[in-house]
């Protein structure tokens, strides 16, 4: 993807596009009624009207990274030594030249106003619905959806779980409510809200799953390519939920990625008002 952008495959020469603003967003949250909280940190770059983002582990972004980005040419940032900077620059460029519009394949999905937990659950419903035609995780309204589910069952087995890469308890809650088995994976380890151990070696569990539901953070930590290669080789559904790389991941539809829930900045957890995410793929 970096090479295609540099070669002008998506339009304007990135050597002529400059980042005007770089910023980080840090968040700590513990939803009411939930036993555990978590922290997020996101690097974002502004290119004209577009914002590209990449999540990082809190406190790991090198000092001076923001200064490296401000006023820099996108082409230079695509070769930056820090991977999250490269991803944020790629995301900003693609959001600039391929915005989330119906002409580019996006289908808007409205998130209602509300508290942080209610909005998290609303987003989770929208994301898990994208698995529906492949796993039975969502409503099936026509023969095509039923046929897709039957094909998946014959190929992978009714009880093959969904591999969830990047544990978000609201997503697990949705899968549980729909009777879908899952394998929770996250580099941080620990346990889920329901006391289930979180697996840390994602590649070791790929063969056990029938579908993959993965965070865009896999772009920023370098693990996305392995998921993409496995999905492309096996035909397993790969559904991405993305704040990191929300404009990048739709470009992989049909090349291993089945569907994407794209959520560009500002994210649902920053505001209590109504918002929009953008869904891509046959199930959107």
GROMACS .gro file of C-alpha atoms in nm:
model
  284
    1UNK     CA    1   0.000   0.000   0.000
    2UNK     CA    2   0.283   0.242   0.082
    3UNK     CA    3   0.441   0.173  -0.257
    4UNK     CA    4   0.113   0.226  -0.441
    5UNK     CA    5   0.059   0.562  -0.273
    6UNK     CA    6   0.413   0.673  -0.347
    7UNK     CA    7   0.367   0.570  -0.710
    8UNK     CA    8   0.057   0.787  -0.744
    9UNK     CA    9  -0.193   0.501  -0.774
   10UNK     CA   10  -0.445   0.691  -0.563
   11UNK     CA   11  -0.403   1.035  -0.716
   12UNK     CA   12  -0.203   1.333  -0.586
   13UNK     CA   13   0.170   1.290  -0.541
   14UNK     CA   14   0.229   1.251  -0.164
   15UNK     CA   15   0.552   1.448  -0.208
   16UNK     CA   16   0.333   1.753  -0.272
   17UNK     CA   17   0.101   1.698   0.028
   18UNK     CA   18   0.200   1.832   0.368
   19UNK     CA   19   0.065   1.758   0.716
   20UNK     CA   20  -0.056   2.078   0.881
   21UNK     CA   21  -0.132   1.950   1.230
   22UNK     CA   22  -0.023   1.662   1.450
   23UNK     CA   23  -0.179   1.578   1.785
   24UNK     CA   24  -0.236   1.300   2.033
   25UNK     CA   25  -0.555   1.208   2.214
   26UNK     CA   26  -0.529   1.029   2.550
   27UNK     CA   27  -0.824   0.868   2.723
   28UNK     CA   28  -0.890   0.671   3.040
   29UNK     CA   29  -1.231   0.514   3.088
   30UNK     CA   30  -1.420   0.281   3.316
   31UNK     CA   31  -1.781   0.236   3.212
   32UNK     CA   32  -2.046   0.230   3.481
   33UNK     CA   33  -2.123  -0.130   3.569
   34UNK     CA   34  -1.796  -0.262   3.426
   35UNK     CA   35  -1.533  -0.411   3.655
   36UNK     CA   36  -1.230  -0.288   3.460
   37UNK     CA   37  -1.116   0.022   3.282
   38UNK     CA   38  -0.860   0.089   3.012
   39UNK     CA   39  -0.654   0.364   2.850
   40UNK     CA   40  -0.615   0.472   2.489
   41UNK     CA   41  -0.365   0.697   2.315
   42UNK     CA   42  -0.395   0.791   1.949
   43UNK     CA   43  -0.166   0.980   1.712
   44UNK     CA   44  -0.356   1.186   1.455
   45UNK     CA   45  -0.236   1.386   1.155
   46UNK     CA   46  -0.433   1.651   0.968
   47UNK     CA   47  -0.408   1.672   0.590
   48UNK     CA   48  -0.638   1.938   0.451
   49UNK     CA   49  -0.988   1.837   0.572
   50UNK     CA   50  -0.888   1.478   0.652
   51UNK     CA   51  -0.753   1.333   0.976
   52UNK     CA   52  -0.557   1.008   0.983
   53UNK     CA   53  -0.502   0.817   1.306
   54UNK     CA   54  -0.306   0.533   1.460
   55UNK     CA   55  -0.345   0.408   1.815
   56UNK     CA   56  -0.030   0.351   2.021
   57UNK     CA   57   0.034   0.196   2.358
   58UNK     CA   58   0.007   0.481   2.609
   59UNK     CA   59   0.342   0.647   2.670
   60UNK     CA   60   0.527   0.471   2.386
   61UNK     CA   61   0.523   0.742   2.119
   62UNK     CA   62   0.879   0.874   2.094
   63UNK     CA   63   0.948   1.226   2.209
   64UNK     CA   64   0.963   1.457   1.910
   65UNK     CA   65   0.728   1.248   1.696
   66UNK     CA   66   0.474   1.531   1.670
   67UNK     CA   67   0.747   1.776   1.569
   68UNK     CA   68   0.861   1.531   1.301
   69UNK     CA   69   0.513   1.534   1.149
   70UNK     CA   70   0.412   1.900   1.151
   71UNK     CA   71   0.473   2.055   0.809
   72UNK     CA   72   0.628   1.734   0.678
   73UNK     CA   73   0.560   1.593   0.335
   74UNK     CA   74   0.337   1.288   0.339
   75UNK     CA   75   0.589   1.106   0.120
   76UNK     CA   76   0.856   1.152   0.387
   77UNK     CA   77   0.626   1.039   0.668
   78UNK     CA   78   0.541   0.722   0.475
   79UNK     CA   79   0.906   0.626   0.533
   80UNK     CA   80   0.929   0.744   0.895
   81UNK     CA   81   1.111   0.497   1.126
   82UNK     CA   82   0.813   0.482   1.366
   83UNK     CA   83   0.539   0.253   1.230
   84UNK     CA   84   0.243   0.441   1.390
   85UNK     CA   85   0.362   0.760   1.219
   86UNK     CA   86   0.370   0.579   0.884
   87UNK     CA   87   0.021   0.437   0.942
   88UNK     CA   88  -0.126   0.773   1.051
   89UNK     CA   89   0.025   0.942   0.744
   90UNK     CA   90  -0.109   0.673   0.512
   91UNK     CA   91  -0.451   0.699   0.676
   92UNK     CA   92  -0.455   1.078   0.642
   93UNK     CA   93  -0.358   1.061   0.275
   94UNK     CA   94  -0.619   0.797   0.188
   95UNK     CA   95  -0.889   0.978   0.389
   96UNK     CA   96  -0.801   1.286   0.184
   97UNK     CA   97  -0.820   1.117  -0.158
   98UNK     CA   98  -1.079   0.845  -0.076
   99UNK     CA   99  -1.313   0.998   0.183
  100UNK     CA  100  -1.585   0.788   0.348
  101UNK     CA  101  -1.861   0.851   0.094
  102UNK     CA  102  -2.105   0.621  -0.089
  103UNK     CA  103  -1.912   0.683  -0.411
  104UNK     CA  104  -1.613   0.517  -0.243
  105UNK     CA  105  -1.814   0.225  -0.108
  106UNK     CA  106  -1.901   0.355   0.238
  107UNK     CA  107  -2.243   0.308   0.393
  108UNK     CA  108  -2.309   0.548   0.682
  109UNK     CA  109  -2.439   0.405   1.009
  110UNK     CA  110  -2.576   0.650   1.264
  111UNK     CA  111  -2.465   0.620   1.627
  112UNK     CA  112  -2.715   0.770   1.871
  113UNK     CA  113  -2.631   1.026   2.136
  114UNK     CA  114  -2.581   0.892   2.485
  115UNK     CA  115  -2.338   0.789   2.754
  116UNK     CA  116  -2.006   0.623   2.686
  117UNK     CA  117  -2.134   0.271   2.753
  118UNK     CA  118  -2.453   0.306   2.548
  119UNK     CA  119  -2.256   0.441   2.254
  120UNK     CA  120  -1.999   0.163   2.290
  121UNK     CA  121  -2.279  -0.093   2.275
  122UNK     CA  122  -2.437   0.077   1.974
  123UNK     CA  123  -2.107   0.063   1.788
  124UNK     CA  124  -2.062  -0.301   1.889
  125UNK     CA  125  -2.398  -0.392   1.735
  126UNK     CA  126  -2.299  -0.223   1.410
  127UNK     CA  127  -1.964  -0.405   1.402
  128UNK     CA  128  -2.090  -0.752   1.490
  129UNK     CA  129  -2.369  -0.722   1.233
  130UNK     CA  130  -2.092  -0.732   0.971
  131UNK     CA  131  -2.019  -1.091   1.071
  132UNK     CA  132  -2.382  -1.194   1.030
  133UNK     CA  133  -2.386  -1.342   0.682
  134UNK     CA  134  -2.077  -1.550   0.755
  135UNK     CA  135  -2.129  -1.675   1.112
  136UNK     CA  136  -2.493  -1.632   1.204
  137UNK     CA  137  -2.393  -1.344   1.433
  138UNK     CA  138  -2.652  -1.112   1.283
  139UNK     CA  139  -3.001  -1.121   1.134
  140UNK     CA  140  -3.044  -1.306   0.806
  141UNK     CA  141  -3.309  -1.149   0.591
  142UNK     CA  142  -3.274  -1.323   0.256
  143UNK     CA  143  -3.168  -1.642   0.085
  144UNK     CA  144  -2.823  -1.509  -0.001
  145UNK     CA  145  -2.742  -1.454   0.368
  146UNK     CA  146  -2.872  -1.800   0.458
  147UNK     CA  147  -2.667  -1.957   0.179
  148UNK     CA  148  -2.353  -1.776   0.295
  149UNK     CA  149  -2.404  -1.900   0.650
  150UNK     CA  150  -2.468  -2.257   0.532
  151UNK     CA  151  -2.152  -2.251   0.319
  152UNK     CA  152  -1.949  -2.128   0.615
  153UNK     CA  153  -2.094  -2.400   0.837
  154UNK     CA  154  -2.005  -2.674   0.589
  155UNK     CA  155  -1.654  -2.545   0.545
  156UNK     CA  156  -1.556  -2.449   0.898
  157UNK     CA  157  -1.812  -2.618   1.124
  158UNK     CA  158  -2.095  -2.472   1.326
  159UNK     CA  159  -1.892  -2.442   1.645
  160UNK     CA  160  -1.573  -2.285   1.511
  161UNK     CA  161  -1.533  -1.968   1.713
  162UNK     CA  162  -1.469  -1.612   1.603
  163UNK     CA  163  -1.114  -1.501   1.679
  164UNK     CA  164  -1.146  -1.152   1.832
  165UNK     CA  165  -0.815  -0.967   1.800
  166UNK     CA  166  -0.817  -0.660   2.024
  167UNK     CA  167  -1.049  -0.723   2.315
  168UNK     CA  168  -1.340  -0.480   2.346
  169UNK     CA  169  -1.588  -0.601   2.604
  170UNK     CA  170  -1.888  -0.450   2.425
  171UNK     CA  171  -1.803  -0.659   2.117
  172UNK     CA  172  -1.771  -0.974   2.327
  173UNK     CA  173  -2.101  -0.889   2.493
  174UNK     CA  174  -2.267  -0.871   2.151
  175UNK     CA  175  -2.123  -1.205   2.044
  176UNK     CA  176  -2.235  -1.364   2.371
  177UNK     CA  177  -2.588  -1.226   2.329
  178UNK     CA  178  -2.608  -1.385   1.981
  179UNK     CA  179  -2.476  -1.722   2.095
  180UNK     CA  180  -2.151  -1.693   1.898
  181UNK     CA  181  -1.842  -1.859   2.045
  182UNK     CA  182  -1.522  -1.655   2.043
  183UNK     CA  183  -1.152  -1.663   2.127
  184UNK     CA  184  -1.045  -1.332   2.286
  185UNK     CA  185  -0.690  -1.227   2.188
  186UNK     CA  186  -0.494  -0.920   2.293
  187UNK     CA  187  -0.125  -0.850   2.343
  188UNK     CA  188  -0.206  -0.709   2.687
  189UNK     CA  189  -0.339  -1.043   2.811
  190UNK     CA  190  -0.546  -1.048   3.128
  191UNK     CA  191  -0.909  -1.157   3.147
  192UNK     CA  192  -1.236  -1.046   2.990
  193UNK     CA  193  -1.525  -0.894   3.183
  194UNK     CA  194  -1.655  -1.251   3.228
  195UNK     CA  195  -1.332  -1.390   3.367
  196UNK     CA  196  -1.218  -1.559   3.046
  197UNK     CA  197  -0.840  -1.567   2.990
  198UNK     CA  198  -0.726  -1.340   2.708
  199UNK     CA  199  -0.491  -1.517   2.469
  200UNK     CA  200  -0.175  -1.330   2.370
  201UNK     CA  201  -0.041  -1.543   2.081
  202UNK     CA  202  -0.287  -1.470   1.800
  203UNK     CA  203  -0.107  -1.666   1.522
  204UNK     CA  204  -0.119  -1.979   1.736
  205UNK     CA  205  -0.499  -1.974   1.736
  206UNK     CA  206  -0.577  -1.887   1.374
  207UNK     CA  207  -0.639  -2.249   1.275
  208UNK     CA  208  -0.898  -2.286   1.553
  209UNK     CA  209  -1.128  -2.012   1.428
  210UNK     CA  210  -1.392  -1.990   1.158
  211UNK     CA  211  -1.382  -1.611   1.125
  212UNK     CA  212  -1.172  -1.319   1.248
  213UNK     CA  213  -1.290  -0.991   1.401
  214UNK     CA  214  -0.990  -0.763   1.441
  215UNK     CA  215  -0.905  -0.412   1.551
  216UNK     CA  216  -0.736  -0.164   1.323
  217UNK     CA  217  -0.467  -0.145   1.592
  218UNK     CA  218  -0.320  -0.452   1.422
  219UNK     CA  219  -0.196  -0.212   1.153
  220UNK     CA  220  -0.003  -0.012   1.411
  221UNK     CA  221   0.162  -0.310   1.580
  222UNK     CA  222   0.251  -0.494   1.260
  223UNK     CA  223   0.025  -0.798   1.306
  224UNK     CA  224  -0.234  -0.718   1.036
  225UNK     CA  225  -0.046  -0.883   0.749
  226UNK     CA  226  -0.055  -1.222   0.919
  227UNK     CA  227  -0.432  -1.201   0.963
  228UNK     CA  228  -0.477  -1.086   0.603
  229UNK     CA  229  -0.261  -1.367   0.466
  230UNK     CA  230  -0.450  -1.630   0.668
  231UNK     CA  231  -0.791  -1.500   0.560
  232UNK     CA  232  -0.687  -1.479   0.194
  233UNK     CA  233  -0.543  -1.831   0.200
  234UNK     CA  234  -0.834  -1.997   0.379
  235UNK     CA  235  -1.132  -1.789   0.267
  236UNK     CA  236  -1.227  -1.720   0.627
  237UNK     CA  237  -1.417  -1.396   0.686
  238UNK     CA  238  -1.198  -1.114   0.818
  239UNK     CA  239  -1.399  -0.820   0.957
  240UNK     CA  240  -1.208  -0.514   1.075
  241UNK     CA  241  -1.326  -0.250   1.322
  242UNK     CA  242  -1.106   0.051   1.272
  243UNK     CA  243  -1.028   0.380   1.434
  244UNK     CA  244  -0.664   0.321   1.343
  245UNK     CA  245  -0.640   0.313   0.966
  246UNK     CA  246  -1.010   0.369   0.900
  247UNK     CA  247  -0.933   0.487   0.546
  248UNK     CA  248  -0.661   0.226   0.490
  249UNK     CA  249  -0.846  -0.097   0.563
  250UNK     CA  250  -1.129  -0.052   0.307
  251UNK     CA  251  -0.860  -0.068   0.040
  252UNK     CA  252  -0.808  -0.438   0.132
  253UNK     CA  253  -1.168  -0.542   0.061
  254UNK     CA  254  -1.165  -0.841  -0.169
  255UNK     CA  255  -0.798  -0.910  -0.093
  256UNK     CA  256  -0.860  -1.091   0.236
  257UNK     CA  257  -1.078  -0.838   0.418
  258UNK     CA  258  -1.453  -0.912   0.406
  259UNK     CA  259  -1.596  -0.601   0.572
  260UNK     CA  260  -1.484  -0.290   0.761
  261UNK     CA  261  -1.639  -0.069   1.025
  262UNK     CA  262  -1.450   0.256   0.970
  263UNK     CA  263  -1.455   0.523   1.237
  264UNK     CA  264  -1.246   0.829   1.156
  265UNK     CA  265  -1.160   1.094   1.412
  266UNK     CA  266  -1.341   1.216   1.626
  267UNK     CA  267  -1.418   0.878   1.780
  268UNK     CA  268  -1.740   0.777   1.956
  269UNK     CA  269  -1.579   0.800   2.299
  270UNK     CA  270  -1.490   1.168   2.263
  271UNK     CA  271  -1.843   1.306   2.250
  272UNK     CA  272  -2.191   1.223   2.375
  273UNK     CA  273  -2.373   1.357   2.071
  274UNK     CA  274  -2.490   1.166   1.765
  275UNK     CA  275  -2.223   1.041   1.529
  276UNK     CA  276  -2.156   0.827   1.225
  277UNK     CA  277  -1.943   0.527   1.143
  278UNK     CA  278  -1.894   0.399   0.790
  279UNK     CA  279  -1.939   0.034   0.698
  280UNK     CA  280  -1.789  -0.134   0.394
  281UNK     CA  281  -1.840  -0.479   0.247
  282UNK     CA  282  -2.116  -0.708   0.132
  283UNK     CA  283  -2.273  -0.733   0.477
  284UNK     CA  284  -2.272  -0.359   0.550
   0.00000   0.00000   0.00000
